[in-house]
PDB file of C-alpha atoms and ligand atoms in Angstrom:
ATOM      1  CA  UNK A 270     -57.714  31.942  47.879  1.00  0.00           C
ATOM      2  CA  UNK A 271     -54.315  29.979  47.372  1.00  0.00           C
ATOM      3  CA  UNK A 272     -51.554  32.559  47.209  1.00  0.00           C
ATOM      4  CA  UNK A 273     -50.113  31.167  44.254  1.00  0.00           C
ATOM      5  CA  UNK A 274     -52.451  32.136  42.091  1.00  0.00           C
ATOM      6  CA  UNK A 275     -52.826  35.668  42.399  1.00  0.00           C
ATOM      7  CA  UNK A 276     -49.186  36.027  41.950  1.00  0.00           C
ATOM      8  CA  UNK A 277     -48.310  38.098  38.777  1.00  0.00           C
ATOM      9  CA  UNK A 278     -45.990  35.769  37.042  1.00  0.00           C
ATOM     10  CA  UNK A 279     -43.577  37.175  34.119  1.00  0.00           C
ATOM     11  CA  UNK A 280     -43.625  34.743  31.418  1.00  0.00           C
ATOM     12  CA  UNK A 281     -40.491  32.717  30.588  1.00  0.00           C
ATOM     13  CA  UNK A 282     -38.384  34.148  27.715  1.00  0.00           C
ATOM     14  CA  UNK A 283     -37.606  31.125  26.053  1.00  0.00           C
ATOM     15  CA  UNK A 284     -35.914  31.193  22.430  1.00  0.00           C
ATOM     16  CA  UNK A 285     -37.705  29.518  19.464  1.00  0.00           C
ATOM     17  CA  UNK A 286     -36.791  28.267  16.146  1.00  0.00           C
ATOM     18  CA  UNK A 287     -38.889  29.250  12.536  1.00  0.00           C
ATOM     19  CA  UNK A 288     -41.849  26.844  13.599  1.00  0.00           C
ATOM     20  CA  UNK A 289     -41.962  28.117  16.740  1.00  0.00           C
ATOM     21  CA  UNK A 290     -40.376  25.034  18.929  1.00  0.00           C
ATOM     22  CA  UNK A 291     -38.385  26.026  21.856  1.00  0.00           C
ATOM     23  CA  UNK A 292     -34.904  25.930  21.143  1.00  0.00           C
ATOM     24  CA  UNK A 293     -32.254  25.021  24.036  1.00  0.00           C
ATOM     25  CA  UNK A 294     -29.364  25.755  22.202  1.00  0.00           C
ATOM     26  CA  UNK A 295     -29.204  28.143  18.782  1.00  0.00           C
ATOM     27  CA  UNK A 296     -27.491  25.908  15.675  1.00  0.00           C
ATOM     28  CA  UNK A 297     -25.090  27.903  13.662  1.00  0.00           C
ATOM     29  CA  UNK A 298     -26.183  29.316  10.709  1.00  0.00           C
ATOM     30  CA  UNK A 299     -23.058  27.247   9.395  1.00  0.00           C
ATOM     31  CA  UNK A 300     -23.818  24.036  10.715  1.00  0.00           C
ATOM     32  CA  UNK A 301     -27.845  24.232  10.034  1.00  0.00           C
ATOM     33  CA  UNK A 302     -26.812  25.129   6.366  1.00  0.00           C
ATOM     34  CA  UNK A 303     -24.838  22.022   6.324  1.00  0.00           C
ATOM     35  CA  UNK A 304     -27.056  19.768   7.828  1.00  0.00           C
ATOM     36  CA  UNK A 305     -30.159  20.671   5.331  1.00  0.00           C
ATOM     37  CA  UNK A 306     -27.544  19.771   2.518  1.00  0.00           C
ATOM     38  CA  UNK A 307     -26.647  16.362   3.786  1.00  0.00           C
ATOM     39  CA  UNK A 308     -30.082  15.707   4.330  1.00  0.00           C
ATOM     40  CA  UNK A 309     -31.087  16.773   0.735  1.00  0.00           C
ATOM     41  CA  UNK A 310     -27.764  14.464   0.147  1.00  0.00           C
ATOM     42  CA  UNK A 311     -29.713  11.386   1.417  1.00  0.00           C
ATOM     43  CA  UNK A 312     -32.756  11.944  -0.643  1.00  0.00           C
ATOM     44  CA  UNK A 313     -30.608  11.800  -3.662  1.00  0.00           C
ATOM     45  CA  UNK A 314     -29.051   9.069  -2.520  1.00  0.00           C
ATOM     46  CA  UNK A 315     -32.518   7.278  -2.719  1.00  0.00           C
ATOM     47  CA  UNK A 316     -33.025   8.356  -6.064  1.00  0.00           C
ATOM     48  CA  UNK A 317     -29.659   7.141  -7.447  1.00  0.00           C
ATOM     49  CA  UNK A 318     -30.489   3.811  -5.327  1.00  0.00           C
ATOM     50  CA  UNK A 319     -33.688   3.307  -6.907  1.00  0.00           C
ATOM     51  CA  UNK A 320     -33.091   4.155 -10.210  1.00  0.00           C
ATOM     52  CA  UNK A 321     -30.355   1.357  -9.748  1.00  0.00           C
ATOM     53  CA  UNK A 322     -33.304  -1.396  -8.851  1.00  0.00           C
ATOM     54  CA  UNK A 323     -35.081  -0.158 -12.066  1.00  0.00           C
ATOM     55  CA  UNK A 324     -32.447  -0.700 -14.142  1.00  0.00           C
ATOM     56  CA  UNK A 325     -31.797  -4.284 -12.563  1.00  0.00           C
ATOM     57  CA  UNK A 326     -35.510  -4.769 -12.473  1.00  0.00           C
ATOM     58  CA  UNK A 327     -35.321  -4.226 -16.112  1.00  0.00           C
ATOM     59  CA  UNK A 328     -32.666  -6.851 -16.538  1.00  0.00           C
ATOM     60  CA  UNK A 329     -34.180  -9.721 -14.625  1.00  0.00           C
ATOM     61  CA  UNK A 330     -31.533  -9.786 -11.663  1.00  0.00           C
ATOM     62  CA  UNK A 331     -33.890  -9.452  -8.818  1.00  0.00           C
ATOM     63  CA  UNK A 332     -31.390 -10.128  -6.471  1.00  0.00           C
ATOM     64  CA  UNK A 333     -29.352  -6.768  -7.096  1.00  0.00           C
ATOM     65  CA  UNK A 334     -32.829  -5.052  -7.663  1.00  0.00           C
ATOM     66  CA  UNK A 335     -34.469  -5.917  -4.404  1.00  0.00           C
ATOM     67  CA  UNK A 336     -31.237  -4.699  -2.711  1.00  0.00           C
ATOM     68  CA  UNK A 337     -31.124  -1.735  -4.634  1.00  0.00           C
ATOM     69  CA  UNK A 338     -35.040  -1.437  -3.287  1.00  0.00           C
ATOM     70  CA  UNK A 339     -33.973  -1.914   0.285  1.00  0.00           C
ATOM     71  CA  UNK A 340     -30.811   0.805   0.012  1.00  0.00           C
ATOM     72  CA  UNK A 341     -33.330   3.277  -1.578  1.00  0.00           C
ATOM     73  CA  UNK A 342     -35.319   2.836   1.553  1.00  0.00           C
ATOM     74  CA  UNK A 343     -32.329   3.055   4.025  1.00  0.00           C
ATOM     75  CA  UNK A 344     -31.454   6.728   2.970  1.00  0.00           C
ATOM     76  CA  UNK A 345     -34.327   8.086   3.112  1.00  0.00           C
ATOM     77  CA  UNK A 346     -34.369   6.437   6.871  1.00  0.00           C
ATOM     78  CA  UNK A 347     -31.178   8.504   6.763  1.00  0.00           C
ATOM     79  CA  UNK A 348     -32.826  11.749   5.714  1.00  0.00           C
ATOM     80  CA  UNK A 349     -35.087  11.298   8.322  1.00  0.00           C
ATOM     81  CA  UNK A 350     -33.223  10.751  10.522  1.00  0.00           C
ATOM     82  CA  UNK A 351     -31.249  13.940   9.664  1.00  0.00           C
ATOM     83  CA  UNK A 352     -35.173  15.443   9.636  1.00  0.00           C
ATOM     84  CA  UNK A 353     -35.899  14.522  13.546  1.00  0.00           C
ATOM     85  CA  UNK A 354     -33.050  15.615  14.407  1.00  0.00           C
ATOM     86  CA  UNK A 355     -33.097  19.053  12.932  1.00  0.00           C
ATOM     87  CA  UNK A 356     -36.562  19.508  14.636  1.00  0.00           C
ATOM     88  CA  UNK A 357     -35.053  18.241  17.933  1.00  0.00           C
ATOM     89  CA  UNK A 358     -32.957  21.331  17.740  1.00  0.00           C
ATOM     90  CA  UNK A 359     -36.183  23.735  16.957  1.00  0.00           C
ATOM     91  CA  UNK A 360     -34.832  24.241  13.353  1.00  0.00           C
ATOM     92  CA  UNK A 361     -37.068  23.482  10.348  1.00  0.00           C
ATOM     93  CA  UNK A 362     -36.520  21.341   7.121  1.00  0.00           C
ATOM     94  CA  UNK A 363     -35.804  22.732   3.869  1.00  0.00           C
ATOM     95  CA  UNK A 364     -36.423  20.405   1.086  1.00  0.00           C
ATOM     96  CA  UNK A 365     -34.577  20.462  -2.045  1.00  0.00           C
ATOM     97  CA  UNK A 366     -35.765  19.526  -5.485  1.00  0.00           C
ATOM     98  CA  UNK A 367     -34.018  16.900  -6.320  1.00  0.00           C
ATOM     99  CA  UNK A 368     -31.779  16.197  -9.613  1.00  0.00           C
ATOM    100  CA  UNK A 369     -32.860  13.347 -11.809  1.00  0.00           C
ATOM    101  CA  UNK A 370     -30.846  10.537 -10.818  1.00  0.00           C
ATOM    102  CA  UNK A 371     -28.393   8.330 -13.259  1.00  0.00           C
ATOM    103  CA  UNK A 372     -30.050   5.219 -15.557  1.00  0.00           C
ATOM    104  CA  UNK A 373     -27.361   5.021 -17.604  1.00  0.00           C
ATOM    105  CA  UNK A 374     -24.630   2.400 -17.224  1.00  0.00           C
ATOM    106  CA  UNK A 375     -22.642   0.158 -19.296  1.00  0.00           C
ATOM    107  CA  UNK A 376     -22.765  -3.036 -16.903  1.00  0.00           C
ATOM    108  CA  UNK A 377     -23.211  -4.445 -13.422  1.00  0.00           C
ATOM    109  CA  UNK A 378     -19.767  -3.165 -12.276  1.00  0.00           C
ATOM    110  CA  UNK A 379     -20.396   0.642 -13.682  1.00  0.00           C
ATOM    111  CA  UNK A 380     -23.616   0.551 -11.500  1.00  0.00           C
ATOM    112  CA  UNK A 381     -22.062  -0.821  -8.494  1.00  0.00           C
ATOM    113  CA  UNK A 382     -18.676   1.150  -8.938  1.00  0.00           C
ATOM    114  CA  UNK A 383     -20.932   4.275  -8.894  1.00  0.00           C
ATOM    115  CA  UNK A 384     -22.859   3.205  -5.945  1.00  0.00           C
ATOM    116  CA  UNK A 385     -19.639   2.986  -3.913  1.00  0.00           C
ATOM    117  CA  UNK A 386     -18.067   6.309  -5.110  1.00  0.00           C
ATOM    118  CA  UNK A 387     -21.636   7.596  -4.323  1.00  0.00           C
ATOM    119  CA  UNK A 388     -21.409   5.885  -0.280  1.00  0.00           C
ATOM    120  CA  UNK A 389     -17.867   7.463  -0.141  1.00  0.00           C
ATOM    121  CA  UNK A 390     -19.325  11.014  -0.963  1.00  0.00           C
ATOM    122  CA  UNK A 391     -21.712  10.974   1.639  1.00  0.00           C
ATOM    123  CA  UNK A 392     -19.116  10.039   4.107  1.00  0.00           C
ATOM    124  CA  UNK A 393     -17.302  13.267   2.910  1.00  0.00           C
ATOM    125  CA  UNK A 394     -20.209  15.052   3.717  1.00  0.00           C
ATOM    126  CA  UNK A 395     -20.387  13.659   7.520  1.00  0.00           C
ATOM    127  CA  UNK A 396     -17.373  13.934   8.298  1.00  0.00           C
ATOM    128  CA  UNK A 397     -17.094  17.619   7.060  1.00  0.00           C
ATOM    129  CA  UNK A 398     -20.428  17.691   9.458  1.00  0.00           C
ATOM    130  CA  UNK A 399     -18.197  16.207  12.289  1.00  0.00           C
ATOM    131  CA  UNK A 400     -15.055  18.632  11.720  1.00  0.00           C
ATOM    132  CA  UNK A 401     -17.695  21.589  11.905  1.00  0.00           C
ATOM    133  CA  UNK A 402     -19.591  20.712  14.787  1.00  0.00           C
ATOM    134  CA  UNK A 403     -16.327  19.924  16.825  1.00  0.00           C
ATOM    135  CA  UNK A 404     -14.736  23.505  15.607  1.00  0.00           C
ATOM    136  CA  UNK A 405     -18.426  25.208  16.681  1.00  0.00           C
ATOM    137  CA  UNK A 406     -18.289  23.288  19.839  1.00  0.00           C
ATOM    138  CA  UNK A 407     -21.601  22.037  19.007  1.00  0.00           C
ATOM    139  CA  UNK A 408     -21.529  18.778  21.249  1.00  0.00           C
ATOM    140  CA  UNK A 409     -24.964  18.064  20.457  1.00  0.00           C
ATOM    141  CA  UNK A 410     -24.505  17.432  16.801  1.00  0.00           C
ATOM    142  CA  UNK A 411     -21.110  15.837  17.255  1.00  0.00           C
ATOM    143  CA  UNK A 412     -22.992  13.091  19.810  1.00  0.00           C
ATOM    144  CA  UNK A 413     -25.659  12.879  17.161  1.00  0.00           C
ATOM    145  CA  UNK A 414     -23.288  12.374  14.472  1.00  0.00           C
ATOM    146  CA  UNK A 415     -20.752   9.796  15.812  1.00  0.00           C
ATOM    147  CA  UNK A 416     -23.543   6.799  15.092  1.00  0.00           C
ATOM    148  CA  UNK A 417     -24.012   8.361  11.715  1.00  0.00           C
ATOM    149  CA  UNK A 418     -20.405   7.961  10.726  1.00  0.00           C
ATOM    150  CA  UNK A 419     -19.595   4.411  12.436  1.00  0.00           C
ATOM    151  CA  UNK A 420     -23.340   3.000   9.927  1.00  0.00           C
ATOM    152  CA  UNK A 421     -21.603   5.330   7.018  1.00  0.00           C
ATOM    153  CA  UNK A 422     -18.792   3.332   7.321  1.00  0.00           C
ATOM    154  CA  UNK A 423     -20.435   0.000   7.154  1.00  0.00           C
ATOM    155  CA  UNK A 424     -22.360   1.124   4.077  1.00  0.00           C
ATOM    156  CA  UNK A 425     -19.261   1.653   2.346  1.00  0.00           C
ATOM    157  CA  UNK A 426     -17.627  -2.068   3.922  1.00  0.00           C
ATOM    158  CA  UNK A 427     -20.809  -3.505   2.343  1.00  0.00           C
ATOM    159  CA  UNK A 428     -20.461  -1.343  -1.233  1.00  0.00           C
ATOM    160  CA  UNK A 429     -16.955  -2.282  -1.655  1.00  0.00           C
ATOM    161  CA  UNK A 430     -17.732  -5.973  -0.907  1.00  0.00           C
ATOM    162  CA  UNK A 431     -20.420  -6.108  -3.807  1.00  0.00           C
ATOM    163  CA  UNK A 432     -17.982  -3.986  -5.884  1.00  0.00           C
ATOM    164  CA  UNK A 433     -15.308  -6.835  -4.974  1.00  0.00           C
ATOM    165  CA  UNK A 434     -17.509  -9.399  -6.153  1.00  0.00           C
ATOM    166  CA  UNK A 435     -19.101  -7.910  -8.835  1.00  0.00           C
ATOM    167  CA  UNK A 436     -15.582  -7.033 -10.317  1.00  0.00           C
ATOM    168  CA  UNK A 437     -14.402 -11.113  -9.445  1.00  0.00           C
ATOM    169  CA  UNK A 438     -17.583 -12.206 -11.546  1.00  0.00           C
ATOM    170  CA  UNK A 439     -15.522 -10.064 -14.464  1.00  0.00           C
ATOM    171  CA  UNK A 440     -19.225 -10.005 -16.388  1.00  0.00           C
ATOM    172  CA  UNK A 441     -19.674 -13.702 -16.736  1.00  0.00           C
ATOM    173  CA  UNK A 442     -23.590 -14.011 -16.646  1.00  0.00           C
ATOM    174  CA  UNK A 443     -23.517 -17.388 -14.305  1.00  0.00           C
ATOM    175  CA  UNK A 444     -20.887 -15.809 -11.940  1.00  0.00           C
ATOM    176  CA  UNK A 445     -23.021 -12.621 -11.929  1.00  0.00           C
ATOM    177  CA  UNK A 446     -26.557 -15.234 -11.217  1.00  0.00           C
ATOM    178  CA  UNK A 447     -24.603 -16.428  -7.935  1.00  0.00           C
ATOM    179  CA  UNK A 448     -23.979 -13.164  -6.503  1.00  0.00           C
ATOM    180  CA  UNK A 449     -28.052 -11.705  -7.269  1.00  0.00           C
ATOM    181  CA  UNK A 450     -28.991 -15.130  -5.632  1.00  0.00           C
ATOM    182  CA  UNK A 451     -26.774 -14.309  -2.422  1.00  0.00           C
ATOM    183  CA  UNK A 452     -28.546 -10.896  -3.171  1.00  0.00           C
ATOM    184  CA  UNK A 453     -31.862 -11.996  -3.288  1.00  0.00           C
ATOM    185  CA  UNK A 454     -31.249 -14.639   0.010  1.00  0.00           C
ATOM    186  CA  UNK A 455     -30.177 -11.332   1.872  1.00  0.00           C
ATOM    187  CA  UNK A 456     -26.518 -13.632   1.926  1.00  0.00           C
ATOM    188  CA  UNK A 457     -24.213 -10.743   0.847  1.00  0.00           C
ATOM    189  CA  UNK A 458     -22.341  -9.334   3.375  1.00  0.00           C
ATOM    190  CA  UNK A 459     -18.776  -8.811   3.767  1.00  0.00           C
ATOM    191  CA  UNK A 460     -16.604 -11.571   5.750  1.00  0.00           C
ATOM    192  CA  UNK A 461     -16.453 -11.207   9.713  1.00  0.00           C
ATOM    193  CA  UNK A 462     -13.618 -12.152  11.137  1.00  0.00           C
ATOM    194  CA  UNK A 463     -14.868 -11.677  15.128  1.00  0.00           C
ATOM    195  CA  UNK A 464     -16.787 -15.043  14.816  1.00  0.00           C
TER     196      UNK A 464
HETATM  197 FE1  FE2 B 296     -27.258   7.300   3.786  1.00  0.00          FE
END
């Protein structure tokens, strides 16, 4: 008989999280708080999105709602992205209900203004992830994070560039047609001056 395997092992003590996945490193009570609210964060960020794609769906500008469409999808990429990663760490995902989003505006600039004010609140809420994880010394999340904030920050580059043009078309219906077109073509994007 092999040696090995008579040999009265004591099992590993290895932490694990609520579902019972090993856990390399605990997550602050803090930080894990945090990081279920900016996820919740994204999903409402969907909602607002796609309640903005109704209401241009409504108003024949395909353009802005097909965007709209695409931006509701991208946060809840976000959220799950948030998701994975909070199961990476052995931690489990709390899902909020969500509020019903806005579908009332008085124009094309009011939705788009919103949608921008809306992109710079969930940078807020990243970079308030970033200050926390650096004071915790949580290197894990701040790694995770630093992608999270340079793509935050082109979602805002590309909200204030349809807010710029939106605001330059000053409501004139054919100015406003050119911009869903560029919408619709996937053509919108701010200028890049690196060639
Ligand atoms: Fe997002």
């Amino acid at each position: 008989m092999n040696p090995s395997t008579t040999t009265t092992q004591t099992p590993l003590s290895i932490a694990t999280g609520p579902a019972g996945r090993a856990v390399a490193e605990p997550m602050s009570v803090e930080m894990l708080d945090m990081m279920q609210a900016h996820l919740n964060m994204e999903r409402q960020s969907s909602a607002a999105y796609f309640a903005a794609a109704v209401w241009f769906a409504e108003r024949e500008l395909v353009g802005f709602a097909n965007h709209f469409r695409d931006e509701a999808k991208q946060e809840q990429e976000h959220s799950a992205k948030f998701a994975d990663y909070l199961i990476s760490r052995g931690q489990t995902v709390e899902l909020d209900t969500l509020e019903p989003p806005c579908q009332t505006w008085t124009g094309v600039e009011d939705v788009v203004a919103n949608v921008f004010l809306m992109e710079a609140d969930v940078t807020t809420s990243v970079l308030q992830l970033y200050a926390t994880a650096e004071r915790l010394n949580d290197v894990r999340s701040t790694v995770f994070l630093d992608g999270v904030i340079d793509e935050q920050r082109l979602s805002e580059h590309e909200a204030a560039y349809l807010l710029g043009r939106v605001k330059f078309a000053a409501g004139q219906p054919a100015a406003l047609l050119i911009i869903d077109a560029e919408l619709r073509e996937g053509e919108a994007k701010p200028a890049s001056l690196q060639g």
